[in-house]
């Protein structure tokens, strides 16, 4: 019942985002959200090295919906914890830069990276990782993996906030 409730709530969130329903717009300290997520992850996995690195000389205020931005960071952290071997280090970094350096978009932006040192993904998996219901490991079951919506939600929420979600991976 709990898994079904979570699945329904995730699908409703995606449907609302598809309809471009507005999100809250208030100043949010993204560094505070990242620090909270790192603290929570350390509590869940005390044997892992989970570090936060912060670019100096900038404030990391964004205009957005705090619960939804917490959900983005939480989903990324959960994904890193769930899909890497125990003991795999995780690094969260926050800084300022441009919206999408791959396209040359000069719009100023705050970036938040969650980096794990797990086995990586193939190019096809990386290309599909933000698709709804996509699971890189098709052998996972409901007890060993999620619904395949976590990163789709990340992508939809980041896009709704005017940002860009992307993945970098080393070949398996």
PDB file of C-alpha atoms in Angstrom:
ATOM      1  CA  UNK A   1       0.000   0.000   0.000  1.00  0.00           C
ATOM      2  CA  UNK A   2       2.854   2.379   0.818  1.00  0.00           C
ATOM      3  CA  UNK A   3       4.650   1.697  -2.476  1.00  0.00           C
ATOM      4  CA  UNK A   4       1.386   2.153  -4.392  1.00  0.00           C
ATOM      5  CA  UNK A   5       0.696   5.461  -2.619  1.00  0.00           C
ATOM      6  CA  UNK A   6       4.190   6.704  -3.465  1.00  0.00           C
ATOM      7  CA  UNK A   7       3.792   5.632  -7.085  1.00  0.00           C
ATOM      8  CA  UNK A   8       0.435   7.409  -7.395  1.00  0.00           C
ATOM      9  CA  UNK A   9       1.843  10.577  -5.787  1.00  0.00           C
ATOM     10  CA  UNK A  10       4.827  10.512  -8.170  1.00  0.00           C
ATOM     11  CA  UNK A  11       2.563  10.071 -11.182  1.00  0.00           C
ATOM     12  CA  UNK A  12       0.297  12.908 -10.013  1.00  0.00           C
ATOM     13  CA  UNK A  13       3.317  15.181  -9.614  1.00  0.00           C
ATOM     14  CA  UNK A  14       4.483  14.378 -13.144  1.00  0.00           C
ATOM     15  CA  UNK A  15       0.973  14.965 -14.509  1.00  0.00           C
ATOM     16  CA  UNK A  16       0.825  18.369 -12.788  1.00  0.00           C
ATOM     17  CA  UNK A  17       4.228  19.285 -14.190  1.00  0.00           C
ATOM     18  CA  UNK A  18       3.104  18.141 -17.658  1.00  0.00           C
ATOM     19  CA  UNK A  19       0.195  20.577 -17.315  1.00  0.00           C
ATOM     20  CA  UNK A  20       2.731  23.276 -16.396  1.00  0.00           C
ATOM     21  CA  UNK A  21       1.055  24.032 -13.106  1.00  0.00           C
ATOM     22  CA  UNK A  22       3.006  26.781 -11.380  1.00  0.00           C
ATOM     23  CA  UNK A  23       5.440  26.055  -8.601  1.00  0.00           C
ATOM     24  CA  UNK A  24       6.048  28.292  -5.588  1.00  0.00           C
ATOM     25  CA  UNK A  25       8.512  31.105  -6.239  1.00  0.00           C
ATOM     26  CA  UNK A  26      10.419  32.215  -3.172  1.00  0.00           C
ATOM     27  CA  UNK A  27      14.122  32.730  -2.422  1.00  0.00           C
ATOM     28  CA  UNK A  28      15.756  29.426  -1.461  1.00  0.00           C
ATOM     29  CA  UNK A  29      19.271  28.861  -0.139  1.00  0.00           C
ATOM     30  CA  UNK A  30      20.324  25.871  -2.229  1.00  0.00           C
ATOM     31  CA  UNK A  31      23.439  25.369  -0.086  1.00  0.00           C
ATOM     32  CA  UNK A  32      21.245  24.813   2.961  1.00  0.00           C
ATOM     33  CA  UNK A  33      19.197  22.197   1.080  1.00  0.00           C
ATOM     34  CA  UNK A  34      22.362  20.451  -0.117  1.00  0.00           C
ATOM     35  CA  UNK A  35      23.822  20.424   3.402  1.00  0.00           C
ATOM     36  CA  UNK A  36      20.589  18.921   4.754  1.00  0.00           C
ATOM     37  CA  UNK A  37      20.641  16.201   2.080  1.00  0.00           C
ATOM     38  CA  UNK A  38      24.273  15.339   2.818  1.00  0.00           C
ATOM     39  CA  UNK A  39      23.502  15.163   6.546  1.00  0.00           C
ATOM     40  CA  UNK A  40      20.512  12.878   5.895  1.00  0.00           C
ATOM     41  CA  UNK A  41      22.563  10.612   3.604  1.00  0.00           C
ATOM     42  CA  UNK A  42      25.311  10.340   6.228  1.00  0.00           C
ATOM     43  CA  UNK A  43      22.695   9.206   8.732  1.00  0.00           C
ATOM     44  CA  UNK A  44      21.393   6.561   6.309  1.00  0.00           C
ATOM     45  CA  UNK A  45      24.848   5.336   5.290  1.00  0.00           C
ATOM     46  CA  UNK A  46      27.284   6.129   8.107  1.00  0.00           C
ATOM     47  CA  UNK A  47      30.034   3.932   6.646  1.00  0.00           C
ATOM     48  CA  UNK A  48      30.145   5.892   3.375  1.00  0.00           C
ATOM     49  CA  UNK A  49      32.227   8.945   2.648  1.00  0.00           C
ATOM     50  CA  UNK A  50      29.654  11.584   1.677  1.00  0.00           C
ATOM     51  CA  UNK A  51      31.222  14.998   1.180  1.00  0.00           C
ATOM     52  CA  UNK A  52      29.946  18.470   0.337  1.00  0.00           C
ATOM     53  CA  UNK A  53      32.195  20.868  -1.546  1.00  0.00           C
ATOM     54  CA  UNK A  54      31.244  24.496  -2.008  1.00  0.00           C
ATOM     55  CA  UNK A  55      32.619  26.972  -4.517  1.00  0.00           C
ATOM     56  CA  UNK A  56      33.805  30.034  -2.651  1.00  0.00           C
ATOM     57  CA  UNK A  57      32.752  33.599  -3.152  1.00  0.00           C
ATOM     58  CA  UNK A  58      29.121  33.163  -4.151  1.00  0.00           C
ATOM     59  CA  UNK A  59      25.689  32.982  -2.586  1.00  0.00           C
ATOM     60  CA  UNK A  60      23.559  30.118  -3.791  1.00  0.00           C
ATOM     61  CA  UNK A  61      20.118  31.676  -3.708  1.00  0.00           C
ATOM     62  CA  UNK A  62      17.579  30.569  -6.278  1.00  0.00           C
ATOM     63  CA  UNK A  63      13.920  31.366  -6.765  1.00  0.00           C
ATOM     64  CA  UNK A  64      11.888  28.210  -6.462  1.00  0.00           C
ATOM     65  CA  UNK A  65       9.717  25.768  -4.603  1.00  0.00           C
ATOM     66  CA  UNK A  66      11.606  24.555  -1.513  1.00  0.00           C
ATOM     67  CA  UNK A  67       9.851  21.188  -1.035  1.00  0.00           C
ATOM     68  CA  UNK A  68      10.290  20.362  -4.720  1.00  0.00           C
ATOM     69  CA  UNK A  69      13.961  21.351  -4.722  1.00  0.00           C
ATOM     70  CA  UNK A  70      14.454  19.196  -1.616  1.00  0.00           C
ATOM     71  CA  UNK A  71      12.803  16.372  -3.564  1.00  0.00           C
ATOM     72  CA  UNK A  72      15.240  16.849  -6.460  1.00  0.00           C
ATOM     73  CA  UNK A  73      18.297  16.640  -4.214  1.00  0.00           C
ATOM     74  CA  UNK A  74      16.775  13.791  -2.203  1.00  0.00           C
ATOM     75  CA  UNK A  75      16.069  11.768  -5.347  1.00  0.00           C
ATOM     76  CA  UNK A  76      19.631  12.295  -6.584  1.00  0.00           C
ATOM     77  CA  UNK A  77      21.102  11.250  -3.244  1.00  0.00           C
ATOM     78  CA  UNK A  78      18.796   8.241  -2.978  1.00  0.00           C
ATOM     79  CA  UNK A  79      19.769   7.182  -6.487  1.00  0.00           C
ATOM     80  CA  UNK A  80      23.472   7.420  -5.654  1.00  0.00           C
ATOM     81  CA  UNK A  81      23.038   5.466  -2.420  1.00  0.00           C
ATOM     82  CA  UNK A  82      20.829   2.796  -3.948  1.00  0.00           C
ATOM     83  CA  UNK A  83      22.654   2.120  -7.204  1.00  0.00           C
ATOM     84  CA  UNK A  84      26.265   1.998  -6.066  1.00  0.00           C
ATOM     85  CA  UNK A  85      28.033  -0.623  -3.987  1.00  0.00           C
ATOM     86  CA  UNK A  86      28.263  -0.080  -0.219  1.00  0.00           C
ATOM     87  CA  UNK A  87      31.259   2.037   0.631  1.00  0.00           C
ATOM     88  CA  UNK A  88      31.220   3.924  -2.669  1.00  0.00           C
ATOM     89  CA  UNK A  89      31.992   7.591  -1.956  1.00  0.00           C
ATOM     90  CA  UNK A  90      29.480  10.271  -2.908  1.00  0.00           C
ATOM     91  CA  UNK A  91      30.345  13.911  -3.482  1.00  0.00           C
ATOM     92  CA  UNK A  92      27.899  16.779  -3.601  1.00  0.00           C
ATOM     93  CA  UNK A  93      29.221  20.019  -5.031  1.00  0.00           C
ATOM     94  CA  UNK A  94      27.553  23.366  -5.413  1.00  0.00           C
ATOM     95  CA  UNK A  95      28.738  26.401  -7.293  1.00  0.00           C
ATOM     96  CA  UNK A  96      27.851  29.059  -9.782  1.00  0.00           C
ATOM     97  CA  UNK A  97      28.243  28.995 -13.518  1.00  0.00           C
ATOM     98  CA  UNK A  98      26.077  29.154 -16.606  1.00  0.00           C
ATOM     99  CA  UNK A  99      22.782  27.420 -17.270  1.00  0.00           C
ATOM    100  CA  UNK A 100      23.977  24.926 -19.857  1.00  0.00           C
ATOM    101  CA  UNK A 101      27.645  25.139 -20.807  1.00  0.00           C
ATOM    102  CA  UNK A 102      27.140  22.383 -23.406  1.00  0.00           C
ATOM    103  CA  UNK A 103      24.995  24.720 -25.518  1.00  0.00           C
ATOM    104  CA  UNK A 104      26.873  27.914 -24.734  1.00  0.00           C
ATOM    105  CA  UNK A 105      23.885  29.392 -22.863  1.00  0.00           C
ATOM    106  CA  UNK A 106      25.427  32.261 -20.845  1.00  0.00           C
ATOM    107  CA  UNK A 107      22.500  32.558 -18.381  1.00  0.00           C
ATOM    108  CA  UNK A 108      23.930  32.687 -14.837  1.00  0.00           C
ATOM    109  CA  UNK A 109      22.928  29.699 -12.733  1.00  0.00           C
ATOM    110  CA  UNK A 110      23.662  27.730  -9.596  1.00  0.00           C
ATOM    111  CA  UNK A 111      24.794  24.170 -10.218  1.00  0.00           C
ATOM    112  CA  UNK A 112      24.473  21.223  -7.912  1.00  0.00           C
ATOM    113  CA  UNK A 113      26.282  18.007  -8.791  1.00  0.00           C
ATOM    114  CA  UNK A 114      25.839  14.659  -7.088  1.00  0.00           C
ATOM    115  CA  UNK A 115      28.777  12.466  -8.054  1.00  0.00           C
ATOM    116  CA  UNK A 116      29.205   8.833  -7.130  1.00  0.00           C
ATOM    117  CA  UNK A 117      32.123   6.570  -7.906  1.00  0.00           C
ATOM    118  CA  UNK A 118      30.029   3.550  -8.818  1.00  0.00           C
ATOM    119  CA  UNK A 119      30.345   1.335 -11.871  1.00  0.00           C
ATOM    120  CA  UNK A 120      28.846   3.877 -14.289  1.00  0.00           C
ATOM    121  CA  UNK A 121      26.359   3.364 -17.100  1.00  0.00           C
ATOM    122  CA  UNK A 122      26.516   2.619 -20.776  1.00  0.00           C
ATOM    123  CA  UNK A 123      25.915   5.451 -23.249  1.00  0.00           C
ATOM    124  CA  UNK A 124      22.391   4.113 -23.944  1.00  0.00           C
ATOM    125  CA  UNK A 125      21.535   3.959 -20.250  1.00  0.00           C
ATOM    126  CA  UNK A 126      22.807   7.512 -19.733  1.00  0.00           C
ATOM    127  CA  UNK A 127      20.743   8.684 -22.706  1.00  0.00           C
ATOM    128  CA  UNK A 128      17.557   7.148 -21.266  1.00  0.00           C
ATOM    129  CA  UNK A 129      18.109   7.717 -17.538  1.00  0.00           C
ATOM    130  CA  UNK A 130      15.577  10.596 -17.292  1.00  0.00           C
ATOM    131  CA  UNK A 131      12.782   8.676 -19.063  1.00  0.00           C
ATOM    132  CA  UNK A 132       9.730   7.716 -17.033  1.00  0.00           C
ATOM    133  CA  UNK A 133       9.765   4.120 -15.811  1.00  0.00           C
ATOM    134  CA  UNK A 134      13.246   3.531 -17.233  1.00  0.00           C
ATOM    135  CA  UNK A 135      15.358   1.282 -15.052  1.00  0.00           C
ATOM    136  CA  UNK A 136      18.931   0.628 -16.139  1.00  0.00           C
ATOM    137  CA  UNK A 137      18.906  -2.728 -14.373  1.00  0.00           C
ATOM    138  CA  UNK A 138      15.831  -4.496 -15.692  1.00  0.00           C
ATOM    139  CA  UNK A 139      16.419  -7.376 -13.264  1.00  0.00           C
ATOM    140  CA  UNK A 140      15.612  -5.193 -10.256  1.00  0.00           C
ATOM    141  CA  UNK A 141      12.492  -5.994  -8.317  1.00  0.00           C
ATOM    142  CA  UNK A 142      10.303  -3.832  -6.104  1.00  0.00           C
ATOM    143  CA  UNK A 143      12.536  -4.718  -3.183  1.00  0.00           C
ATOM    144  CA  UNK A 144      15.831  -3.948  -4.942  1.00  0.00           C
ATOM    145  CA  UNK A 145      14.872  -0.913  -6.984  1.00  0.00           C
ATOM    146  CA  UNK A 146      12.348   1.826  -7.477  1.00  0.00           C
ATOM    147  CA  UNK A 147       9.623   2.511  -9.977  1.00  0.00           C
ATOM    148  CA  UNK A 148      11.868   4.209 -12.502  1.00  0.00           C
ATOM    149  CA  UNK A 149      10.328   7.625 -11.787  1.00  0.00           C
ATOM    150  CA  UNK A 150      12.945   9.220  -9.497  1.00  0.00           C
ATOM    151  CA  UNK A 151      15.174  10.717 -12.177  1.00  0.00           C
ATOM    152  CA  UNK A 152      12.194  11.539 -14.409  1.00  0.00           C
ATOM    153  CA  UNK A 153      10.870  13.606 -11.502  1.00  0.00           C
ATOM    154  CA  UNK A 154      14.283  15.230 -11.065  1.00  0.00           C
ATOM    155  CA  UNK A 155      14.325  16.203 -14.732  1.00  0.00           C
ATOM    156  CA  UNK A 156      10.735  17.499 -14.720  1.00  0.00           C
ATOM    157  CA  UNK A 157      11.224  19.552 -11.543  1.00  0.00           C
ATOM    158  CA  UNK A 158      14.559  21.003 -12.649  1.00  0.00           C
ATOM    159  CA  UNK A 159      13.036  21.928 -16.013  1.00  0.00           C
ATOM    160  CA  UNK A 160      10.005  23.495 -14.270  1.00  0.00           C
ATOM    161  CA  UNK A 161      12.471  25.640 -12.314  1.00  0.00           C
ATOM    162  CA  UNK A 162      14.132  26.771 -15.561  1.00  0.00           C
ATOM    163  CA  UNK A 163      17.170  24.555 -15.104  1.00  0.00           C
ATOM    164  CA  UNK A 164      18.838  21.666 -16.889  1.00  0.00           C
ATOM    165  CA  UNK A 165      19.346  18.140 -15.526  1.00  0.00           C
ATOM    166  CA  UNK A 166      22.149  16.126 -17.064  1.00  0.00           C
ATOM    167  CA  UNK A 167      24.228  13.037 -16.430  1.00  0.00           C
ATOM    168  CA  UNK A 168      27.914  12.337 -16.938  1.00  0.00           C
ATOM    169  CA  UNK A 169      29.164   8.780 -16.713  1.00  0.00           C
ATOM    170  CA  UNK A 170      32.256   6.757 -17.371  1.00  0.00           C
ATOM    171  CA  UNK A 171      31.799   3.648 -19.516  1.00  0.00           C
ATOM    172  CA  UNK A 172      31.102   0.436 -17.622  1.00  0.00           C
TER     173      UNK A 172
END
